[in-house]
Coordinates of C-alpha atoms and ligand atoms in Angstrom, one line a residue:
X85 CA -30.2 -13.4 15.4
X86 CA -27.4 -11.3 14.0
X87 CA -25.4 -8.8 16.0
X88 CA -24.6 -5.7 14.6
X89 CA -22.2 -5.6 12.1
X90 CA -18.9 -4.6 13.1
X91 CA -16.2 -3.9 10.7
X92 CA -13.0 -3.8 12.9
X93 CA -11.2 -6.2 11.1
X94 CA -12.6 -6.3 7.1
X95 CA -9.8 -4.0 6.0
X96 CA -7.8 -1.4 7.2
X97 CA -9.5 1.1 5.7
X98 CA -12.4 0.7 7.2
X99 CA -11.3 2.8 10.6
X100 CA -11.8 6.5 11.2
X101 CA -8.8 9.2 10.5
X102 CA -6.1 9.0 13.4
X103 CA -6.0 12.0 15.6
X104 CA -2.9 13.2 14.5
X105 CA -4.3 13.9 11.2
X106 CA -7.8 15.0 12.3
X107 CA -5.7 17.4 14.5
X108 CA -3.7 18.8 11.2
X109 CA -7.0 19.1 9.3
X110 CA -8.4 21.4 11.9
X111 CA -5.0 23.2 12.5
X112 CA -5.1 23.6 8.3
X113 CA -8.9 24.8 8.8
X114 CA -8.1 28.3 9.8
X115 CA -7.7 31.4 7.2
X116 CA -7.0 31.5 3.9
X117 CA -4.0 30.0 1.8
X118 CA -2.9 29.9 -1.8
X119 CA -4.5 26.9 -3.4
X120 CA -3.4 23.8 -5.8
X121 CA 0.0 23.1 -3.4
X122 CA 1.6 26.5 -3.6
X123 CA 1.4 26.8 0.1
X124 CA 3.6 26.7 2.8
X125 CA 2.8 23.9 4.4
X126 CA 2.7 21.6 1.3
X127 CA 6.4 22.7 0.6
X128 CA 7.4 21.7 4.2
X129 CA 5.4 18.3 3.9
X130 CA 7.5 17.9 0.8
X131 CA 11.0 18.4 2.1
X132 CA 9.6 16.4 5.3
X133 CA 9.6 13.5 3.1
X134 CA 13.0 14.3 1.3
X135 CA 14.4 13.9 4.8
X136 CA 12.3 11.1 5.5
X137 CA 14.0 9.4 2.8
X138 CA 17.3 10.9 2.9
X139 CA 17.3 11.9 -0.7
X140 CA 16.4 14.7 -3.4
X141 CA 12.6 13.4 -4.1
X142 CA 10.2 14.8 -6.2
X143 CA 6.8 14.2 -4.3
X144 CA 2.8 14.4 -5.1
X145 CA -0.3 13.9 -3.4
X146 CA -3.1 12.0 -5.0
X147 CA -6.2 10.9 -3.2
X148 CA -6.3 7.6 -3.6
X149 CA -4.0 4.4 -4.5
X150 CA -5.1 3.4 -7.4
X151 CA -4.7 6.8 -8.9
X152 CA -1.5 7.2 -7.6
X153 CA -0.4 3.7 -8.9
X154 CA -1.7 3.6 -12.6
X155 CA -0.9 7.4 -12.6
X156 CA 2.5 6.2 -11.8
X157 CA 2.9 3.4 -14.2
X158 CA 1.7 5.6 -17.1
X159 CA 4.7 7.7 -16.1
X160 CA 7.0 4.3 -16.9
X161 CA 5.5 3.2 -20.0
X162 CA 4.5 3.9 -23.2
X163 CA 1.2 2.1 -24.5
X164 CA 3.3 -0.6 -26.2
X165 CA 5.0 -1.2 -22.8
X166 CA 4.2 -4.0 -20.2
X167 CA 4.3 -4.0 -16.2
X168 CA 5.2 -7.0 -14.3
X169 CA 3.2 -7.9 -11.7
X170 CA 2.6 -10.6 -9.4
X171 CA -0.8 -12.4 -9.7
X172 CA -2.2 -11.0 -6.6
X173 CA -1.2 -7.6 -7.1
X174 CA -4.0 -4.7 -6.2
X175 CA -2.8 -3.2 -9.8
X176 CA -3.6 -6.5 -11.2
X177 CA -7.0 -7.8 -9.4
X178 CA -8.1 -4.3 -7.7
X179 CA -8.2 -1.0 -10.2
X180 CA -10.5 -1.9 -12.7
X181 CA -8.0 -1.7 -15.6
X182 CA -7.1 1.8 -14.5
X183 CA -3.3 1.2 -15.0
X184 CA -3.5 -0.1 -18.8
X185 CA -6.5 2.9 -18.2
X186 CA -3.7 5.6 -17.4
X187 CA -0.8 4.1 -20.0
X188 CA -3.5 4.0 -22.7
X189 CA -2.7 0.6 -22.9
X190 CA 0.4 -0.6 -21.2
X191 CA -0.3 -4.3 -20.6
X192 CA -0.1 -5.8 -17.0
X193 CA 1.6 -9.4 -17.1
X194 CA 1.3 -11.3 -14.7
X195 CA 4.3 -13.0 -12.8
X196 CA 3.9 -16.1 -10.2
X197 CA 4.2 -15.5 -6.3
X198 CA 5.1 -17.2 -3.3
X199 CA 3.5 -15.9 -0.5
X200 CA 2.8 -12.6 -2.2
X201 CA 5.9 -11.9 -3.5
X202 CA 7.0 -11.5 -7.1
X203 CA 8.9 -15.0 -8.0
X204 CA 12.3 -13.8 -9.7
X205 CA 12.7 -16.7 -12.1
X206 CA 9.4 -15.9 -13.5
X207 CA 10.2 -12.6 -13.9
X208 CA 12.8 -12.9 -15.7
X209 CA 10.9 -15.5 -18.3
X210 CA 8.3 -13.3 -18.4
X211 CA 11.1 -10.2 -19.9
X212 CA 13.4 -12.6 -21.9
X213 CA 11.0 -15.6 -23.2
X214 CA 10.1 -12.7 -26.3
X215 CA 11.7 -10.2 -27.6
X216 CA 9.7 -9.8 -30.9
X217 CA 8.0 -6.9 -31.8
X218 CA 4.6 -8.8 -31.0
X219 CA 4.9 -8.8 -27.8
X220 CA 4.2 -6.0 -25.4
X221 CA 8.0 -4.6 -24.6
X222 CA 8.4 -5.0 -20.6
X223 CA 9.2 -1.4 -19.1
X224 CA 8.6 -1.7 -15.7
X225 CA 8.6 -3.9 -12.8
X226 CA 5.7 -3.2 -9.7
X227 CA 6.1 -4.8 -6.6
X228 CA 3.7 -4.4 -3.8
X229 CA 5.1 -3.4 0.1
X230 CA 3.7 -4.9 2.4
X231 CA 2.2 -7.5 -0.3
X232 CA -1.6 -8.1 -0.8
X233 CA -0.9 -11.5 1.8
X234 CA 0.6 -9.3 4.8
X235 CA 4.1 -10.4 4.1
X236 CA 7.2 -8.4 3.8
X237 CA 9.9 -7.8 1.4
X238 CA 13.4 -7.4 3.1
X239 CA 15.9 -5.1 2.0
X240 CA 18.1 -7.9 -0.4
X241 CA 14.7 -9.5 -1.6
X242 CA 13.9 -6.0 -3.3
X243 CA 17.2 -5.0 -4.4
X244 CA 17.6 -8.5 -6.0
X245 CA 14.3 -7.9 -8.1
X246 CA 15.6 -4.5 -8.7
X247 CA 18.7 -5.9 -10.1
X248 CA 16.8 -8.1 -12.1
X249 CA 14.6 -5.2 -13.3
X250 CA 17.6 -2.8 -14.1
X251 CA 19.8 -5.5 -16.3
X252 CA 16.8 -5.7 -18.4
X253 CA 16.1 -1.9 -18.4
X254 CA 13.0 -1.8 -16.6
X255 CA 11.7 1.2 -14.0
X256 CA 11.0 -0.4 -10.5
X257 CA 7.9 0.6 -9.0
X258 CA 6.7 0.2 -6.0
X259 CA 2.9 -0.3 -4.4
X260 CA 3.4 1.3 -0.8
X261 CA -0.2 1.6 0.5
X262 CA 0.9 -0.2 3.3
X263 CA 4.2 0.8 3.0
X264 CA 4.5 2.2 6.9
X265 CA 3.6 -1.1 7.8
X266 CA 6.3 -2.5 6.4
X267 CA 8.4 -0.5 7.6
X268 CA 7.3 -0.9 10.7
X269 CA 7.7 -4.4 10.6
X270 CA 11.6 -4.9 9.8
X271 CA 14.4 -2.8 11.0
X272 CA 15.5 -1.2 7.5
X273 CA 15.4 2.2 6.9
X274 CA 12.9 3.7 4.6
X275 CA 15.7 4.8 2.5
X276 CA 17.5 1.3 2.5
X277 CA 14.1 -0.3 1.0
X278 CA 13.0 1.9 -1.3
X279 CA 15.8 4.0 -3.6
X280 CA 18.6 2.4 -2.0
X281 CA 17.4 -0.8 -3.3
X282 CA 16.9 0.5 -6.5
X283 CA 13.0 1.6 -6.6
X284 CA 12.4 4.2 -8.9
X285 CA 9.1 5.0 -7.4
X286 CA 6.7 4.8 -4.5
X287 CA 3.4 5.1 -3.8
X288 CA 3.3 5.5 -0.1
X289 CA -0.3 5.1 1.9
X290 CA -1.3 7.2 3.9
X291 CA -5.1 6.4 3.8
X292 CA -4.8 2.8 6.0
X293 CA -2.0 4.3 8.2
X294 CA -4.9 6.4 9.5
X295 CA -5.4 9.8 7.3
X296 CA -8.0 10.9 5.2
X297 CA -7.7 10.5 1.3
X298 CA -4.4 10.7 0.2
X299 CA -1.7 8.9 -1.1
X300 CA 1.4 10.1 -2.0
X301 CA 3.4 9.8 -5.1
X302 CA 7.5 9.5 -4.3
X303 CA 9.8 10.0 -7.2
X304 CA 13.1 8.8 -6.3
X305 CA 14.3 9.2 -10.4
X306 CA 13.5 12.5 -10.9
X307 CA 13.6 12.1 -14.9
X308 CA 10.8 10.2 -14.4
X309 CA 8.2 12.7 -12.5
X310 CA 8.7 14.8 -15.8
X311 CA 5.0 16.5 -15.9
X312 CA 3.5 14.0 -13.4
X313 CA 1.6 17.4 -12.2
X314 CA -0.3 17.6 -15.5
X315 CA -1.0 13.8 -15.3
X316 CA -2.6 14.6 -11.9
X317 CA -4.7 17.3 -13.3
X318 CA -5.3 15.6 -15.9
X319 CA -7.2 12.6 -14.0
X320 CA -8.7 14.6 -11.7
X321 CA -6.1 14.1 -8.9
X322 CA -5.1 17.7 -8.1
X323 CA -6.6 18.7 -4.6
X324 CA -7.2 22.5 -4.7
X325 CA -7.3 22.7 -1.2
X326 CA -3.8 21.4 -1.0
X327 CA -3.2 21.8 2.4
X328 CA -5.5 19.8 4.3
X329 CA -3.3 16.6 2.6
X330 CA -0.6 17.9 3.1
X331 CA -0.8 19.0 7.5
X332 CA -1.8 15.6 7.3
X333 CA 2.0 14.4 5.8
X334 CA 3.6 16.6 7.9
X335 CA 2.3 15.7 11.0
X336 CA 2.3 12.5 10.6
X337 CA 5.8 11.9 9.4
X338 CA 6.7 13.8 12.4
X339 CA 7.5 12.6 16.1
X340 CA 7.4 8.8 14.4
X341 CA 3.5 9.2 14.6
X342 CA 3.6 6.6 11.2
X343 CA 5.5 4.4 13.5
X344 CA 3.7 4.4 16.4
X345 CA 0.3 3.4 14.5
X346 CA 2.0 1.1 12.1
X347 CA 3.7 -0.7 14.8
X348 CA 0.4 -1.2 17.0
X349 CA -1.3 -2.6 14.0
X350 CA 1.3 -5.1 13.3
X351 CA 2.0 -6.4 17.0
X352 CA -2.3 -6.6 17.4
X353 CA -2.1 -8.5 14.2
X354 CA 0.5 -10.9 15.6
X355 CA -1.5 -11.3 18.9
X356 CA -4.4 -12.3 16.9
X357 CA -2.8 -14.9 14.8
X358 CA -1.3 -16.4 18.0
X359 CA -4.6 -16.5 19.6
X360 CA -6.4 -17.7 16.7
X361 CA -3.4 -20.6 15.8
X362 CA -3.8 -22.5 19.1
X363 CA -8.1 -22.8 18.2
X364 CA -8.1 -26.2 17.1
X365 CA -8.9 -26.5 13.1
X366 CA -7.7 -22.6 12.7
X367 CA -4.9 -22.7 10.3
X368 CA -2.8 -19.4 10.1
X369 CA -1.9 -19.4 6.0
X370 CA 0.5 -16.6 5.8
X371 CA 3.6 -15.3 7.9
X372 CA 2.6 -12.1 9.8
X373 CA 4.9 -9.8 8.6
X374 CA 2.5 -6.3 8.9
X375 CA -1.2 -5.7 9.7
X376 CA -2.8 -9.0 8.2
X377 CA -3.6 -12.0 9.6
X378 CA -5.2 -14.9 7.2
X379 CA -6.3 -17.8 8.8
X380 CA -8.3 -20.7 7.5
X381 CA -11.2 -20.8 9.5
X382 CA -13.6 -24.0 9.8
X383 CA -17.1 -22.9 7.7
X384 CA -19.3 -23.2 11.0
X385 CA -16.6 -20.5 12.9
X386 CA -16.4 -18.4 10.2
X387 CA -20.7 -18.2 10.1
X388 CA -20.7 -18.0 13.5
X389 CA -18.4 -15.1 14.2
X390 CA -20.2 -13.3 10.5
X391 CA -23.6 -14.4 12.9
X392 CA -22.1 -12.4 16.1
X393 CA -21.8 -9.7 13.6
X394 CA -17.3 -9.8 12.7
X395 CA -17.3 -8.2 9.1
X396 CA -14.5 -9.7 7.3
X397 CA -13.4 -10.7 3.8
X398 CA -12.9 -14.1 2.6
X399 CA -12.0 -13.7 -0.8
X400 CA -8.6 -12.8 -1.1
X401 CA -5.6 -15.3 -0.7
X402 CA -7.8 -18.2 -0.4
X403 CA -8.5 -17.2 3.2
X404 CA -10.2 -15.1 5.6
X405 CA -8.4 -12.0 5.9
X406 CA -8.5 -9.9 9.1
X407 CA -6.8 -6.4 8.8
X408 CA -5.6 -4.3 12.2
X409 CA -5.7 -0.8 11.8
X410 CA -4.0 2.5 13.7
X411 CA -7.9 2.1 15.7
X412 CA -8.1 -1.6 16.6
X413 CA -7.7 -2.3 20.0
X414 CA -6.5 -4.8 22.6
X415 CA -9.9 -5.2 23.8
X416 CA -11.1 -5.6 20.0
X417 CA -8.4 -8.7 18.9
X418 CA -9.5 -9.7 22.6
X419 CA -13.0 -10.0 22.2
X420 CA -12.8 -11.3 18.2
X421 CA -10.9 -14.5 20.0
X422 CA -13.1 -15.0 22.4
X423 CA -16.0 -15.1 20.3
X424 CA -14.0 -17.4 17.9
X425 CA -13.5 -20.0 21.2
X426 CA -17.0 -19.9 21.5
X427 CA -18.3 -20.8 18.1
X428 CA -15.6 -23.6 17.9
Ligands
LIG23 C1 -5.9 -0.5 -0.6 C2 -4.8 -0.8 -1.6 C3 -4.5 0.1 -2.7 C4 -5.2 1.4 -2.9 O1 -6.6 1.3 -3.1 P1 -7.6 2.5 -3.2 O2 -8.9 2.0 -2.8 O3 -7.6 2.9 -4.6 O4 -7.0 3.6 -2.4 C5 -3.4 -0.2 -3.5 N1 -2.7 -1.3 -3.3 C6 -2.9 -2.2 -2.3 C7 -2.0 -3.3 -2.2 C8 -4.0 -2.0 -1.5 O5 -4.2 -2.8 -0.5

């Protein structure tokens, strides 16, 4: 007999919206306000994340990531242009073509990874093996932070790719849907891994964090955001009702709300790989670095625990992946791990 299904741990978005920003979207509710961004509260959400970041930003909302990432790329390229990527990057395996989409044609190449993260040397064959007009001219370089495998970049790790990305005059940019987990997960300062390392631009989640559709777009080269409002238009990107994304920025890069979810979601993750590690014939694939946990998981556990109703993925990074959220609790990782003792 099968349980009910229960989605807990299939991805991160699969959660509600955090009360923080349920809270904003009713505070935003009341009366009338100008529309399209030209409110109030979207130009205090904006400087909030100029002092989030410590700099001079220019900053959209889109409502989604893989808007805000091709419509970011596109804003790097031109359609002869290429992106490096790594081989398990969202922009490479996830968006339906909508970054060559976007670029009208920019070309994704793909670089080789270890554990999720863009391997230098190959980046740097992948810009210098051609430099004949026949082959799509590298432009920019995209990283992903936290990576698709749950693993984290630190601070020199980025600023060396960044390096490498800047000798060869390439833009740096930067796939943050799970940025806060990241962040949450080392002790840098947003600043310190983002333009300080030399990113150019950010996409920074805020839909698996806990909000409701949005992403933000972070421009920390201003030459580069140059019209990025008609390209949001444009695509369809442009909320009208502006300010029920951005009370949700605001409040929840206030009072370290961000870090308070984030860093729940990474230390349940954690717990669960522990728990899970000492079941016999569980192997734990990937450091734990944010809110994802793969584990190789003997068939008959895995179809038993699918059988007691556990939703989770097991197609990406030749594992089973199990995502913690701002929602997941101590009594949800507690009863996934007893139910995996069970079936072993
Ligand atoms: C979820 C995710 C995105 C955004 O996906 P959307 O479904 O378009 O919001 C982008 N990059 C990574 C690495 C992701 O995991």
């Amino acid at each position: 007999m099968h349980a009910e299904p229960r989605y807990h741990f299939a991805s991160d978005n699969t959660s509600g919206i955090c009360p923080e920003a349920w809270h904003a979207l009713e505070e935003a509710n009341a009366g009338y306000q100008p529309s399209y961004g030209a409110d109030a509260t979207t130009t205090r959400a904006c400087e909030r994340f100029r002092e989030f970041f410590e700099t001079d930003c220019e900053v959209f909302f889109v409502f989604n990531g893989t808007a805000a990432n091709s419509l970011a790329l596109a804003s790097l390229c031109q359609s002869y242009h290429s992106v490096i990527c790594s081989d398990l990057s969202h922009v490479e395996t996830d968006e339906c073509g909508a970054p060559e989409f976007f670029s009208n044609g920019s070309k994704l190449l793909t670089a080789k990874s270890q554990l999720g993260k863009l391997d230098p040397a190959d980046v740097e064959r992948l810009i210098t093996h051609r430099t004949d007009l026949h082959y799509p001219r590298p432009r920019a370089l995209s990283l992903s932070q936290s990576t698709e495998l749950g693993t984290v970049y630190r601070p020199g790790e980025i600023a060396g790719l960044c390096e490498l990305a800047r000798k060869h005059g390439l833009h740096v940019h930067m796939d943050g849907a799970r940025f806060f987990n990241a962040l949450a997960g080392g002790t840098a300062t947003p600043a310190e891994i983002t333009w300080r390392a030399g990113v150019d631009v950010l996409c920074c989640g805020g839909t698996k964090l806990g909000m409701a559709v949005t992403e933000a777009v972070v421009f920390f080269d201003k030459a580069l955001a140059r019209d990025f409002e008609y390209r949001c238009k444009q695509a369809g990107q442009l909320c009208s009702k502006m300010r029920f994304i951005s009370a949700q920025w605001l409040r929840i890069l206030s009072n370290n709300v961000w870090h308070a979810h984030a860093a729940r979601a990474n230390s349940l993750a954690r717990q669960m790989a522990d728990n899970l590690g000492k079941i016999p014939g569980v192997q734990i694939l990937h450091p734990v670095d944010a809110n994802a946990v793969f584990a190789r998981l003997p068939d008959k556990l895995k179809t038993g625990l699918k059988s007691r109703g556990w939703q989770f993925y097991s197609f990406i990074g030749g594992g089973s992946r199990l995502m913690c959220s701002w929602a997941t609790t101590q009594a949800d990782v507690d009863a996934f791990c007893t139910d995996a003792r069970l079936e072993m």
